[in-house]
Coordinates of C-alpha atoms in Angstrom, one line a residue:
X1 CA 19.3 77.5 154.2
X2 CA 21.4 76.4 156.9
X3 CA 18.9 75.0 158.6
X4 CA 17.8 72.8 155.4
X5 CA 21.7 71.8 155.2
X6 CA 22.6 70.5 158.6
X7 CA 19.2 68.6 158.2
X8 CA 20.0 67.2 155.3
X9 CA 23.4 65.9 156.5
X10 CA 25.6 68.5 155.4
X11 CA 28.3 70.7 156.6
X12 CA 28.4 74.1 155.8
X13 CA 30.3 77.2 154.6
X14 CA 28.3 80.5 155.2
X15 CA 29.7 83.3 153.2
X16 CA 27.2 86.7 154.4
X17 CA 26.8 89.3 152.6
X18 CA 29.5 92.1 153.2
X19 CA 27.3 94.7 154.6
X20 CA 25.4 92.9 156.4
X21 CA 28.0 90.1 158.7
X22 CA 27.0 90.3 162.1
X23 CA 23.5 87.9 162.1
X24 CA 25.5 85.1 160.2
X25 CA 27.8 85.7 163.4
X26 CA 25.6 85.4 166.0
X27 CA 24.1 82.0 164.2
X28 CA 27.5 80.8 163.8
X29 CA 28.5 81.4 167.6
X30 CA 25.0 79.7 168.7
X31 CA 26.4 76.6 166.0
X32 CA 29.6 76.5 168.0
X33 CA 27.4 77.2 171.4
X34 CA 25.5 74.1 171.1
X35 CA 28.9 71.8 170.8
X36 CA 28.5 70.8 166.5
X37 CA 31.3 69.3 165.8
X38 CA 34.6 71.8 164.5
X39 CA 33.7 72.4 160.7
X40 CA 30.1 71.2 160.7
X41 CA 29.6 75.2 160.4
X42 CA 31.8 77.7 159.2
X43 CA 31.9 81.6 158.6
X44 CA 33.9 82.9 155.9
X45 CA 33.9 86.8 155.1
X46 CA 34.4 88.5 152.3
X47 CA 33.6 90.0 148.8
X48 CA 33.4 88.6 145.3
X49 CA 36.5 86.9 145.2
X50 CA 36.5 85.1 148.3
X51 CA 32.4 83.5 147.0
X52 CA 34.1 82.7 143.6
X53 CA 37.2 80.6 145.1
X54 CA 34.9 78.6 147.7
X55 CA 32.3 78.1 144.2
X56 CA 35.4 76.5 142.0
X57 CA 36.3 74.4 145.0
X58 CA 35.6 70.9 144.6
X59 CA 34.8 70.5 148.0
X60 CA 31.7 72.5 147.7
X61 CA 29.3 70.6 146.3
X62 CA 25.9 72.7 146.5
X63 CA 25.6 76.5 146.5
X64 CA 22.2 78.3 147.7
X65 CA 22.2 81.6 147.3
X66 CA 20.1 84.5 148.0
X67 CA 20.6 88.0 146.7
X68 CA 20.3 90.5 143.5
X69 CA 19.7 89.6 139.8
X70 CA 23.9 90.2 139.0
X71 CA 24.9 87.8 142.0
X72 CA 23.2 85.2 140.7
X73 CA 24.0 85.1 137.0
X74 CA 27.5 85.2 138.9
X75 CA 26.6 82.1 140.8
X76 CA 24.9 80.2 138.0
X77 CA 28.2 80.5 135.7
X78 CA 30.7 79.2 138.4
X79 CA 29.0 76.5 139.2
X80 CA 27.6 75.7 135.7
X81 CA 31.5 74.6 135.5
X82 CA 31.7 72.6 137.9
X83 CA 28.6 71.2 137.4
X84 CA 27.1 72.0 141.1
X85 CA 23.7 72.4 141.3
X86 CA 22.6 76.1 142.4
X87 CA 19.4 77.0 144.0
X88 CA 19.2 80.6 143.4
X89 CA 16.5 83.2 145.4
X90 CA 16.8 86.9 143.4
X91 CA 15.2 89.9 143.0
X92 CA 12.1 90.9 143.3
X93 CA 9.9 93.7 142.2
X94 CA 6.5 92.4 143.4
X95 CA 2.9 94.2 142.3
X96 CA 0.5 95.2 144.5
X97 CA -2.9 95.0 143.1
X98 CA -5.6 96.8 144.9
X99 CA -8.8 95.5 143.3
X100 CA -12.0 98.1 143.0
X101 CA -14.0 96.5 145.8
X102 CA -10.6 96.3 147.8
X103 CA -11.0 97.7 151.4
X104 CA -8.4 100.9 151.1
X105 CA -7.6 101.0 155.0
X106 CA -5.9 97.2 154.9
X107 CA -4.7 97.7 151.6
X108 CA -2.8 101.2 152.9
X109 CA -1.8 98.9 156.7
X110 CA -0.4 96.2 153.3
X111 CA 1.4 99.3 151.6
X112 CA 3.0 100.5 154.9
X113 CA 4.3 97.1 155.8
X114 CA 5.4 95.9 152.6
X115 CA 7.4 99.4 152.2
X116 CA 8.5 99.3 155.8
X117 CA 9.8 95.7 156.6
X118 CA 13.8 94.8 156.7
X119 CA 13.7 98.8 156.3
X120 CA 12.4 98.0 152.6
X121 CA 15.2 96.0 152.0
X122 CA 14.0 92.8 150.8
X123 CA 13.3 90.9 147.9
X124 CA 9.4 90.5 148.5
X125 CA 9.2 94.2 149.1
X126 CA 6.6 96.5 147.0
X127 CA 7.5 97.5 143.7
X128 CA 4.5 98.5 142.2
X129 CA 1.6 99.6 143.5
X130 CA -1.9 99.2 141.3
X131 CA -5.2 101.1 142.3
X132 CA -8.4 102.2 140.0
X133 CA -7.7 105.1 138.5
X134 CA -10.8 106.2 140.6
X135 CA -9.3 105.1 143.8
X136 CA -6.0 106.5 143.7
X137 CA -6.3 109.5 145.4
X138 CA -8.2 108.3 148.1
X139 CA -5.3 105.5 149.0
X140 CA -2.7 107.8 149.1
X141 CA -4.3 110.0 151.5
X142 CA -4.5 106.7 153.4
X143 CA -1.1 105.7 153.1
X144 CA 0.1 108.6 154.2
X145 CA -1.7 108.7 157.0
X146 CA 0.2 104.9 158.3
X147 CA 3.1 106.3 156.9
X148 CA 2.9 109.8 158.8
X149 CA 3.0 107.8 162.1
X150 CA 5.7 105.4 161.1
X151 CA 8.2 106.0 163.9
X152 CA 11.5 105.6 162.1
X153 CA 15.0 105.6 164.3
X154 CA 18.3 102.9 165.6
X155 CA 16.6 99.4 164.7
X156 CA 17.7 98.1 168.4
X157 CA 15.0 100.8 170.0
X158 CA 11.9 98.4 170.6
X159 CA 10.0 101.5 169.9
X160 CA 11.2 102.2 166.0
X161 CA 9.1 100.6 163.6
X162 CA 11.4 101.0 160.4
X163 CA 15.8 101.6 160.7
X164 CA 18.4 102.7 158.3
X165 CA 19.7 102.0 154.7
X166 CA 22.5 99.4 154.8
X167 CA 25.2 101.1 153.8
X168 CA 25.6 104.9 152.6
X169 CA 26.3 103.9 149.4
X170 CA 22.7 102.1 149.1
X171 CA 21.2 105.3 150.4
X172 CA 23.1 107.4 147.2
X173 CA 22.0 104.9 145.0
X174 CA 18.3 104.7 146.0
X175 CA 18.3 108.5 145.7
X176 CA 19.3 108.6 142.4
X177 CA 16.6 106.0 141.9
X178 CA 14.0 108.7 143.1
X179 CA 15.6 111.2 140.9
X180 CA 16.0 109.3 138.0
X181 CA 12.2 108.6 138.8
X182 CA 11.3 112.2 138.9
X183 CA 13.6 112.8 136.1
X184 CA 10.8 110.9 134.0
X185 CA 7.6 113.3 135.4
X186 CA 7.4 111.2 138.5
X187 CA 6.2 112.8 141.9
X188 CA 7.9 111.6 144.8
X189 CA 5.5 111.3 148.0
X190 CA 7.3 110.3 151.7
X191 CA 5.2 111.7 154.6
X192 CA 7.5 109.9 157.2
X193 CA 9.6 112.0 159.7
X194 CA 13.4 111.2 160.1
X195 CA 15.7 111.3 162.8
X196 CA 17.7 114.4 163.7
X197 CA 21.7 114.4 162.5
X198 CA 24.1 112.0 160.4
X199 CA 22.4 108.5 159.2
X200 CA 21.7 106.4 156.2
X201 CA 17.8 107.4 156.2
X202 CA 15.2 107.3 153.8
X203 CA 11.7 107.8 154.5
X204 CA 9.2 104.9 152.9
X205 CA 8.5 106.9 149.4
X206 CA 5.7 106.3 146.5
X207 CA 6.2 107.7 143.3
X208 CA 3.7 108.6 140.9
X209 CA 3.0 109.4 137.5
X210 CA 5.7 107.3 136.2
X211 CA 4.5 105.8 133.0
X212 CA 4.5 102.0 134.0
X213 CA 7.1 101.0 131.2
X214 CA 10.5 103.0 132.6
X215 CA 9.2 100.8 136.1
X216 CA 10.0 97.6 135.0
X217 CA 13.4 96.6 137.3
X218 CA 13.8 96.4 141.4
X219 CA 14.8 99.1 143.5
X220 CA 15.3 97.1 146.3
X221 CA 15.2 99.9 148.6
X222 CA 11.7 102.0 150.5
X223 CA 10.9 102.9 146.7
X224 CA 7.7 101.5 144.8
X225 CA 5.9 103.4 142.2
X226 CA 2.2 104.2 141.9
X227 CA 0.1 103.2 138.5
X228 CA -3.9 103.6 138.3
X229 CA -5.5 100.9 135.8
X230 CA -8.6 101.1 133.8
X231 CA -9.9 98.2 134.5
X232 CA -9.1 94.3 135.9
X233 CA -7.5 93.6 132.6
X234 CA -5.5 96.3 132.6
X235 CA -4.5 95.5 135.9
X236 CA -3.5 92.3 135.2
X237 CA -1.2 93.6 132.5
X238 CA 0.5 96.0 135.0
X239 CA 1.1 93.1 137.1
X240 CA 2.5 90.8 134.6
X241 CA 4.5 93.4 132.9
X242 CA 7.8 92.7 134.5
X243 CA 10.7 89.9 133.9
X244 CA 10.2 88.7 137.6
X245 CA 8.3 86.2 139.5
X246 CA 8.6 86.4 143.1
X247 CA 5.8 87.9 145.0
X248 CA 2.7 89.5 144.2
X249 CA -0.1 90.7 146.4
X250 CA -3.7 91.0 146.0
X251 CA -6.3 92.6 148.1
X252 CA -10.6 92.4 147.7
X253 CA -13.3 91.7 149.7
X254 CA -14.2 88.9 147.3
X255 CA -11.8 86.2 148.1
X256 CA -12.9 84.1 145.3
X257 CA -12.6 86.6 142.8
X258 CA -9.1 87.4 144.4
X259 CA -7.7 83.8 144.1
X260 CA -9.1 83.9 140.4
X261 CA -7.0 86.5 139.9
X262 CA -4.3 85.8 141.6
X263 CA -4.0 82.8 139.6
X264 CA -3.6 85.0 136.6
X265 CA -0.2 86.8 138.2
X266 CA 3.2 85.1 136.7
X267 CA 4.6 85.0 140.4
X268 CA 5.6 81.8 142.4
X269 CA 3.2 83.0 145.3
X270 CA 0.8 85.8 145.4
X271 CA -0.4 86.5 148.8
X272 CA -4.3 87.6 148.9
X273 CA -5.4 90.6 152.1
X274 CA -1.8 89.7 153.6
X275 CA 1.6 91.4 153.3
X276 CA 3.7 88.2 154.6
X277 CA 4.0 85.5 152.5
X278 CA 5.7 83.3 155.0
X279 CA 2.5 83.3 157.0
X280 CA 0.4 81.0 154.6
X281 CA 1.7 77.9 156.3
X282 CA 5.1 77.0 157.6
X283 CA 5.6 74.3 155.2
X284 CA 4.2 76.5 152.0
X285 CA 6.9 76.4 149.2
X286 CA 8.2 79.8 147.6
X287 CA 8.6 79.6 144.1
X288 CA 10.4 81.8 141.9
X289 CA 9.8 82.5 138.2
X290 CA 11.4 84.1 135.8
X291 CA 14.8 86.5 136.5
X292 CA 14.0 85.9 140.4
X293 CA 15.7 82.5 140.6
X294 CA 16.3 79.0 139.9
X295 CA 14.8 75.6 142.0
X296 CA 12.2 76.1 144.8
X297 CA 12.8 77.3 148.3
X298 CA 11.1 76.2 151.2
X299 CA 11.2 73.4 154.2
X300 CA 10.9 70.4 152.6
X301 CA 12.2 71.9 149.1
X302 CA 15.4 73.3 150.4
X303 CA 16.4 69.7 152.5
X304 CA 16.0 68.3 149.1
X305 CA 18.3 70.8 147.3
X306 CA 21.0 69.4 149.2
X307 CA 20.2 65.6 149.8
X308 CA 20.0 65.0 145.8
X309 CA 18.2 61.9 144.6
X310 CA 19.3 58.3 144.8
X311 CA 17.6 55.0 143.8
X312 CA 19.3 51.7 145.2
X313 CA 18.0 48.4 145.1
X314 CA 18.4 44.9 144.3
X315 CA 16.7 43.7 140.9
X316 CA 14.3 40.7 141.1
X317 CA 15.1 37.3 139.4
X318 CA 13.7 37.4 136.0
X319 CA 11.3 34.1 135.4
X320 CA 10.5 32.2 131.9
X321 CA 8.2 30.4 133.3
X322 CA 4.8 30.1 131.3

């Protein structure tokens, strides 16, 4: 977003996220490192308050945000006043749907990673994982044995594969996520082993036998629940069954038949036999439908958001002649 900002002319006022400061930071120092002018880039910290006085401010004239679903209604009210356009990147609870030809050891490697990356903090992450009913066993054996390897420890050790919850108050909340979960009939599953002593950690978890309809909001943690479908149809219910849009994932060893129904998922991308999304093509849009956002992100979308639109010209003399 920055990035999109300074190439579109603009200066800009970075407000990070609270528990999470020190990356905004570091690109703030490398701003300052690289001689940009005083002000082209600033850092401002804070909470709530501090993001609802720079959105009232006149001076702002474009907010881009990225975070949960309350943020953003929060975002889109101040600067409705004002008038300011908002481009707005939200939750997610994305679906995975394994199809019946799927091959179960990539799908399990796209379970793993989708569970694992930004410690399952991210708004692309797996919310709901959907196998045949005949299948499901077999992919959870196969999960769990990625999962049973992860090596999980301090996210600065080059040899850790997945770190800690943010904050200890994330890690209490997506607890009483897994118990509310249970609560319901659900099983939790977590075959990962955790460091020794004090820390926020939370092992990559699958829940099943959740009915699919108390599994309709984000997590937003190492959570995703577990739902076997009847058939292609049903699937495609499962998948469409929530209020978001953001991400989906497919995997088949039909491509074609993949993309057909992938087409089928209300999601501003779907990925098919990949976990990244990013990795389509640098240039590759990412949409967001329903309660996961407002205006498009991406390279050329995001330098637009903050350009705006202008027509000038000079009108042409009008002739009578006949």
């Amino acid at each position: 977003k920055m990035a999109s900002a300074l190439a579109a002319g603009c200066p800009v006022i970075i407000k990070p996220p609270e528990r999470a400061p020190h990356g905004s930071a570091v690109l703030a120092e490398a701003a300052d490192a690289v001689g940009l002018d005083p002000g082209v880039v600033q850092l401002v910290h804070g909470g709530p308050p501090v993001a609802q006085t720079m959105m009232h401010d006149d001076r702002v004239r474009a907010v881009s945000f990225t975070g949960g679903i309350g943020g953003g209604r929060a975002v889109a009210h101040a600067c409705a006043e004002g008038l300011k356009p908002a481009q707005l990147e939200l939750g997610g609870h994305s679906p995975m749907v394994v199809m019946p030809d799927a091959d179960l050891d990539e799908a399990a490697g796209g379970v793993a990673a989708l569970l694992t990356t930004l410690n399952g903090q991210w708004c692309r992450a797996l919310g709901r994982l959907l196998v045949p009913a005949e299948q499901h066993d077999e992919l959870l054996d196969k999960v769990s044995a990625v999962l049973g390897h992860l090596v999980v420890g301090n996210s600065l050790d080059p040899g850790s594969q997945m770190g800690p919850i943010v904050h200890s108050a994330h890690l209490a909340w997506l607890r009483s996520r897994i118990a509310e979960l249970e609560g319901l009939g659900g099983i939790a599953h977590a075959w990962s082993a955790l460091p020794e002593g004090d820390g926020n950690w939370l092992a990559p978890t699958l829940v099943t036998g959740v009915d699919p309809s108390h599994t309709e909001t984000e997590i937003f943690g190492p959570v995703a629940t577990v739902h076997a479908y009847d058939s292609v149809d049903h699937a495609l219910e499962l998948a469409n069954a929530t209020p978001y849009g953001l991400e989906a994932y497919v995997y088949s060893t039909d491509e074609d038949a993949a993309m057909a129904f992938a087409r089928q998922v209300r999601a501003g991308g779907v990925k098919v036999n990949g976990a990244s999304p990013i990795s389509l093509h640098l240039m590759a849009p990412r949409p967001a439908w329903g309660i996961s956002g407002l205006h498009d992100e991406g390279t050329r979308e995001t330098i637009r958001f903050f350009m705006g639109s202008r027509v000038v010209g000079v009108e042409a003399p009008m002739s009578f002649d006949s």
